[in-house]
PDB file of C-alpha atoms in Angstrom:
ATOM      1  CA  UNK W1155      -0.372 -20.697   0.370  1.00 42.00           C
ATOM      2  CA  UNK W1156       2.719 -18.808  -0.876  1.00 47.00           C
ATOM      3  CA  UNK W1157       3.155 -15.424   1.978  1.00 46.00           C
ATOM      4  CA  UNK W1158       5.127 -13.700  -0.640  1.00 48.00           C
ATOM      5  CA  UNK W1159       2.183 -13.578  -2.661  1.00 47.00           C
ATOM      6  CA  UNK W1160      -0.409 -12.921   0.204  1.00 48.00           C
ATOM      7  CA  UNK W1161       1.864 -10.466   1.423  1.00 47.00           C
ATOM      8  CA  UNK W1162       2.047  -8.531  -1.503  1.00 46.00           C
ATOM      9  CA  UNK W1163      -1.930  -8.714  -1.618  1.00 49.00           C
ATOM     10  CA  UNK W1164      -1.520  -6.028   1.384  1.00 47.00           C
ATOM     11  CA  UNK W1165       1.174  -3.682  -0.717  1.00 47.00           C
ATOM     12  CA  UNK W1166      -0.254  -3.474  -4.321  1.00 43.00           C
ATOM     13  CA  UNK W1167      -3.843  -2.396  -3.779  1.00 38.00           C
ATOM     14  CA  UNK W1168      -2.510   0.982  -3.875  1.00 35.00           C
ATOM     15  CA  UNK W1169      -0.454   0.496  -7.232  1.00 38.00           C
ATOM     16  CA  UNK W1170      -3.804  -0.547  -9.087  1.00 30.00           C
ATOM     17  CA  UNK W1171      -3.780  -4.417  -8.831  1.00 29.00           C
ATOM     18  CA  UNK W1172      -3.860  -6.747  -6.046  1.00 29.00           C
ATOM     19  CA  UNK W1173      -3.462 -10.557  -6.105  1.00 29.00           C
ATOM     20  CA  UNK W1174      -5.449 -12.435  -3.461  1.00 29.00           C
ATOM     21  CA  UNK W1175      -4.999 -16.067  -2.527  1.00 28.00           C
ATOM     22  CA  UNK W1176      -7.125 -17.736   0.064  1.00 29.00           C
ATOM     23  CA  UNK W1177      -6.076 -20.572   1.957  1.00 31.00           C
ATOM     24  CA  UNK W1178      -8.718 -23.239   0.833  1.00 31.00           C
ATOM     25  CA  UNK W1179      -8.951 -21.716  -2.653  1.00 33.00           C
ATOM     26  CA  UNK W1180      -6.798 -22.034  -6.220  1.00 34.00           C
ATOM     27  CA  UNK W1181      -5.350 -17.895  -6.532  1.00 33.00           C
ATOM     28  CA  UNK W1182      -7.528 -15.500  -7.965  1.00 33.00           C
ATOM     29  CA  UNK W1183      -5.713 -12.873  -9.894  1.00 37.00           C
ATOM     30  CA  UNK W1184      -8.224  -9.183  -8.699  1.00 37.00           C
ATOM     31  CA  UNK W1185      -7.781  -5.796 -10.450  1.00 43.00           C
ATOM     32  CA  UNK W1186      -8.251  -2.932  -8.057  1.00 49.00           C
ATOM     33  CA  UNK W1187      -7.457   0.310  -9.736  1.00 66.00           C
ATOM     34  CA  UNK W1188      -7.616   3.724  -8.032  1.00 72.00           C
ATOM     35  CA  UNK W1189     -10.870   5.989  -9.400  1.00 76.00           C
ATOM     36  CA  UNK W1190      -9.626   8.956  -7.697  1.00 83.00           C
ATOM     37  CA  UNK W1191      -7.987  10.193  -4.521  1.00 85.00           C
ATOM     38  CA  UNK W1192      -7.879  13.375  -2.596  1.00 90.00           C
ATOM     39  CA  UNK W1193      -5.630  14.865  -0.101  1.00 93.00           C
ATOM     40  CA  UNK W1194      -6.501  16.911   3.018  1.00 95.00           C
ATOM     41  CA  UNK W1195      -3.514  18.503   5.051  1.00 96.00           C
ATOM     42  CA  UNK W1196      -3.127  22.040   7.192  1.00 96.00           C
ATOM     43  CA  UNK W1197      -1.258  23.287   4.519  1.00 96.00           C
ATOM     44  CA  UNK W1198      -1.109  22.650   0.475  1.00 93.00           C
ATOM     45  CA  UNK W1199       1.170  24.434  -2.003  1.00 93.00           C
ATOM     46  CA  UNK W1200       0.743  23.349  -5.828  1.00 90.00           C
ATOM     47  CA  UNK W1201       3.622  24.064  -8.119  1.00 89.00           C
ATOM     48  CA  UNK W1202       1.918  24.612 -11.474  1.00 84.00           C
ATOM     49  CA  UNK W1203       4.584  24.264 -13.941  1.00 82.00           C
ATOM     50  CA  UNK W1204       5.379  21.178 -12.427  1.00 81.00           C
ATOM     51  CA  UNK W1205       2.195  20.464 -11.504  1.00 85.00           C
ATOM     52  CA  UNK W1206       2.906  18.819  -8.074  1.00 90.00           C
ATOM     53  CA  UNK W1207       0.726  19.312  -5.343  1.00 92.00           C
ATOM     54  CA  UNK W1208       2.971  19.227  -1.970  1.00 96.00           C
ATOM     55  CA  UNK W1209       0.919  18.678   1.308  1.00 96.00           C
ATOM     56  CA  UNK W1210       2.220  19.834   4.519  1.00 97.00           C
ATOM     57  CA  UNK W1211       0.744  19.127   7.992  1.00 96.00           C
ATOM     58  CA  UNK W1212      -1.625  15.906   9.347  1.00 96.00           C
ATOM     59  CA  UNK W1213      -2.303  15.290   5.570  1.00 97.00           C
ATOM     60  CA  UNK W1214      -4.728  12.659   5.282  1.00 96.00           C
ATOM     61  CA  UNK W1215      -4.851  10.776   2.025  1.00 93.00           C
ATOM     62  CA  UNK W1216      -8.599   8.847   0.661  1.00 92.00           C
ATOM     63  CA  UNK W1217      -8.430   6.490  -2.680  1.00 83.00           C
ATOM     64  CA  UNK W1218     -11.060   5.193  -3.737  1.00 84.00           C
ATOM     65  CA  UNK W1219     -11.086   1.932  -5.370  1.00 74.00           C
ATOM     66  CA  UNK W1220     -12.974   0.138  -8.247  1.00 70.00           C
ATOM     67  CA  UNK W1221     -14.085  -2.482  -6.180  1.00 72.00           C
ATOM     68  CA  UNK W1222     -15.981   0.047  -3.876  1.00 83.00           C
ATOM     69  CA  UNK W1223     -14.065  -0.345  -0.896  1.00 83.00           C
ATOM     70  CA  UNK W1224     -11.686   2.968   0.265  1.00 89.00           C
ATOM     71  CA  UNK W1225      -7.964   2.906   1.839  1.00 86.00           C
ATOM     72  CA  UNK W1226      -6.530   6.081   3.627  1.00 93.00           C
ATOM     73  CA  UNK W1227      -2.995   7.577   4.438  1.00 94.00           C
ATOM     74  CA  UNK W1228      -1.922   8.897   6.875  1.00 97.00           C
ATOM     75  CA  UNK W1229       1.494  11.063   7.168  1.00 97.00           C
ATOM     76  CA  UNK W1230       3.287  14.104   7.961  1.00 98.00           C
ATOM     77  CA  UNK W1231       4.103  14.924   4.261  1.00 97.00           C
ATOM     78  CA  UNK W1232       3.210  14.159   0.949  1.00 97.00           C
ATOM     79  CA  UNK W1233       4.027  14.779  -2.901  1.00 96.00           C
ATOM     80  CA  UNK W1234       0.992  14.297  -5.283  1.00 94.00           C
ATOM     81  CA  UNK W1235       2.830  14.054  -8.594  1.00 92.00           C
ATOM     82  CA  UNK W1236      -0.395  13.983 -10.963  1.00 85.00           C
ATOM     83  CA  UNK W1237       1.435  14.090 -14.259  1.00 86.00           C
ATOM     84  CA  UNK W1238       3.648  11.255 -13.692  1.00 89.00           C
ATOM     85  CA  UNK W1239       1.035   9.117 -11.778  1.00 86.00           C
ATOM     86  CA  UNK W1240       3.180   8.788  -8.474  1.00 89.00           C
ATOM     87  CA  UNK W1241       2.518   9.877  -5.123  1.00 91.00           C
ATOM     88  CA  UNK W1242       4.732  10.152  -2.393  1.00 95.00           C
ATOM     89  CA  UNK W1243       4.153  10.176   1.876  1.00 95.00           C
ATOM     90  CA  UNK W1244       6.614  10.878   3.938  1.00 97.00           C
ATOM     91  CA  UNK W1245       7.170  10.857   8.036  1.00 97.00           C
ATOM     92  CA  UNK W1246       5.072   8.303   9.940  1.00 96.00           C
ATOM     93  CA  UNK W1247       3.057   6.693   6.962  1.00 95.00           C
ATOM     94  CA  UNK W1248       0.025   4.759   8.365  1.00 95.00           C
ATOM     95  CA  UNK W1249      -2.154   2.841   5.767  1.00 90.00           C
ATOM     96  CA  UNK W1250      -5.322   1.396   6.273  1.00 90.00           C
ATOM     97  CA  UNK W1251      -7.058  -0.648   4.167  1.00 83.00           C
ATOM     98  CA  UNK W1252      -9.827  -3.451   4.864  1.00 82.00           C
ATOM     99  CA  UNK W1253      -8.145  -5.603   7.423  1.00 82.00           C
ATOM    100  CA  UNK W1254      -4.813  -4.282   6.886  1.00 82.00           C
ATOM    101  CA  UNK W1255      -2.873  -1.756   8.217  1.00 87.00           C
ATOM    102  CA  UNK W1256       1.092  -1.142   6.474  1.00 87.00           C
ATOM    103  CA  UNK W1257       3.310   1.971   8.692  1.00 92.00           C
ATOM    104  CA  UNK W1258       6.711   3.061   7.454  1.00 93.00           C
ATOM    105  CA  UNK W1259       8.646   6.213   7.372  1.00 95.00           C
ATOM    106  CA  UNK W1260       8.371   7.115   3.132  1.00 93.00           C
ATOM    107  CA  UNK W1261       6.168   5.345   0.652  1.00 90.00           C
ATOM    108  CA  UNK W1262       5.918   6.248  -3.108  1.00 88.00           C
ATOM    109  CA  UNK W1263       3.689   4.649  -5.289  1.00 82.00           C
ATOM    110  CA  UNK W1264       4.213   4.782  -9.151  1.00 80.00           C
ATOM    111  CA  UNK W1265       0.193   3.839 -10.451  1.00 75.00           C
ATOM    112  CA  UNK W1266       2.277   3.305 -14.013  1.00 72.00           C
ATOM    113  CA  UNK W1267       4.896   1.135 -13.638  1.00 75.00           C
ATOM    114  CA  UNK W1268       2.293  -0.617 -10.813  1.00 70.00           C
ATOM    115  CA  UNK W1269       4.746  -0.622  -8.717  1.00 77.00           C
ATOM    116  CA  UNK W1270       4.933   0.178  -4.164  1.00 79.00           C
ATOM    117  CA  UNK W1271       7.784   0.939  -2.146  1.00 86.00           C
ATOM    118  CA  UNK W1272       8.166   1.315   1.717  1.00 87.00           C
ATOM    119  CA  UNK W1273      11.131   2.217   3.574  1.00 90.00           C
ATOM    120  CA  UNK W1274      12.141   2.542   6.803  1.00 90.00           C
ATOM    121  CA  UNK W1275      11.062   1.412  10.136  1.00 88.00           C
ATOM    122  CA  UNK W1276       8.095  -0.558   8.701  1.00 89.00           C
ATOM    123  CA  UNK W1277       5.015  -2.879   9.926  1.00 88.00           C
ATOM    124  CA  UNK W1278       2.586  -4.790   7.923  1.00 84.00           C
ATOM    125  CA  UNK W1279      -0.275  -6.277   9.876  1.00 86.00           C
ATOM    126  CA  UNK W1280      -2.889  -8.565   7.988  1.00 81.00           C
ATOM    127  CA  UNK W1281      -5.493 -10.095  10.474  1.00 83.00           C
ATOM    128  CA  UNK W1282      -6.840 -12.278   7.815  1.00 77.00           C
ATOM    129  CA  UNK W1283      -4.166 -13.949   6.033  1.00 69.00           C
ATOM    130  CA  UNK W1284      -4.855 -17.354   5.484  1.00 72.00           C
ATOM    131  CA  UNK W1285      -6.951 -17.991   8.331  1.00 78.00           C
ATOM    132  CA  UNK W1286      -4.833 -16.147  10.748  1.00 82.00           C
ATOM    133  CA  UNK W1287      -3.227 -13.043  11.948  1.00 86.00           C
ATOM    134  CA  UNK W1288       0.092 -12.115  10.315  1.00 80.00           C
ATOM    135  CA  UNK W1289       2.480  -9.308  11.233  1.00 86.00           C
ATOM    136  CA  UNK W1290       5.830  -8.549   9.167  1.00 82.00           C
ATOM    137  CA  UNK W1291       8.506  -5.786  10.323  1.00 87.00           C
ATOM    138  CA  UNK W1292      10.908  -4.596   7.947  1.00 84.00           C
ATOM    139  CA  UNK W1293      13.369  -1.981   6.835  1.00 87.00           C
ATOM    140  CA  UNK W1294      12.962  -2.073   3.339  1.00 85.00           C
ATOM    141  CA  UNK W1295       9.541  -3.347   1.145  1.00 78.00           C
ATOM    142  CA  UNK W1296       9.372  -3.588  -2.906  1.00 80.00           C
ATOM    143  CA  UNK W1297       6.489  -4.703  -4.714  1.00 72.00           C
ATOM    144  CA  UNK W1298       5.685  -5.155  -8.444  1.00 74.00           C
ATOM    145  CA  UNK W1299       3.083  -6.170 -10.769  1.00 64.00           C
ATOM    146  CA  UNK W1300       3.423  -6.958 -14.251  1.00 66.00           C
ATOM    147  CA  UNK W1301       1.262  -5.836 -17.381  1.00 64.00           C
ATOM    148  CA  UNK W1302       0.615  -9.860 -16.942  1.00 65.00           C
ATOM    149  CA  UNK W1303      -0.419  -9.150 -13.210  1.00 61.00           C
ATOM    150  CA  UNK W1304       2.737 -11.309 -12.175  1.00 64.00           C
ATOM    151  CA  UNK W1305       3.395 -10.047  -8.641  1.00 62.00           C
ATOM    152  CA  UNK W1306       6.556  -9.873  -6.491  1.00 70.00           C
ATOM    153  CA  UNK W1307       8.067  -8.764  -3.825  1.00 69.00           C
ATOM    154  CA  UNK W1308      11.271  -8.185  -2.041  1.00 74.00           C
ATOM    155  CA  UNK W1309      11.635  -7.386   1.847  1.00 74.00           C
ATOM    156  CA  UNK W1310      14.913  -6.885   3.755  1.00 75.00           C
ATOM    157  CA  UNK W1311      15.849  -7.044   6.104  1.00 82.00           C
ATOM    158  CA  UNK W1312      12.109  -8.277   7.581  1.00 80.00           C
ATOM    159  CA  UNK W1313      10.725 -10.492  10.367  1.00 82.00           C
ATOM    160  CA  UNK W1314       7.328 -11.703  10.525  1.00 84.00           C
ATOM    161  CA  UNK W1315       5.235 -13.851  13.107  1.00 85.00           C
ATOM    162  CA  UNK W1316       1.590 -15.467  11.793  1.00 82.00           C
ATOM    163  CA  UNK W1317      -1.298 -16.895  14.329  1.00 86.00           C
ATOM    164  CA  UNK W1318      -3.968 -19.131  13.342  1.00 84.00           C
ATOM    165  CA  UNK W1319      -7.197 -17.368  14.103  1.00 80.00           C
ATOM    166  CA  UNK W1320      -7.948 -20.232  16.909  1.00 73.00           C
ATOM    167  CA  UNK W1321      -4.575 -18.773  18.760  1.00 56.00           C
ATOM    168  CA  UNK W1322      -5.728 -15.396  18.215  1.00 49.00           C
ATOM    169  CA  UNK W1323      -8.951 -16.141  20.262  1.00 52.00           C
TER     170      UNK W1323
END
């Protein structure tokens, strides 16, 4: 059980593919792509000829994913920039998704290139990775999949502890 690749299983489900291992298992290579998403703030301002939506104020981001399930943002700011596929949250970015929860100050997300970046002050938490509890601080967090679904992932400088789940009890 590789954690760069279990740990990037947390980070790409946003950028339209995740790869899951499981512990007792061979990898299984999953597509999860992003059907649609909508944004809910206190204030919005949309910039036509540019056609980026800016959202100001609790903004509260759903996606919801092929596979049926649904992840949500969380931040003070974001940047919905529809045209080029990317979105952008800013100040005291929470992510939830299944049994995984990723904070950081800025994320931006190119759907595209496939590709997830988190910076600053960051947590990743995974209670089920590989039959136990992980959590992983860092400062900065890239991840990447290729059109071949090849994942990786780069995290500096980062610190992680994992539990089995019969520690965690």
């Amino acid at each position: 059980m590789n954690l760069r690749m279990r740990l990037l299983s947390a980070i790409i489900f946003l950028s339209a593919c995740i790869c899951i291992t499981k512990a007792e298992e061979s990898p299984q290579i999953m597509k999860f792509k992003v059907k649609r998403h909508h944004i809910k703030s206190q204030k919005t301002l949309w910039d036509g000829k540019a056609a980026i939506a800016e959202a100001v104020g609790d903004v509260v981001i759903t996606l919801w994913l092929d596979d049926g399930t649904t992840a949500y943002v969380n931040c003070d700011k974001a940047k919905d920039y529809r045209a080029a596929g990317r979105l952008e949250a800013m100040g005291n970015v929470h992510v939830i998704w299944n049994d995984i929860t990723i904070d950081s100050d800025h994320a931006d997300w190119d759907m595209g290139k496939r590709e997830a970046r988190f910076r600053g002050n960051g947590a990743l938490h995974d209670s089920d990775f590989a039959g136990g509890d992980i959590v992983l601080a860092y400062e900065r967090l890239d991840a990447k999949v290729s059109a071949t679904n090849f994942t990786t992932a780069d995290a500096w400088p980062a610190k992680g502890i994992w539990k089995p789940k019969a520690a965690t009890k």
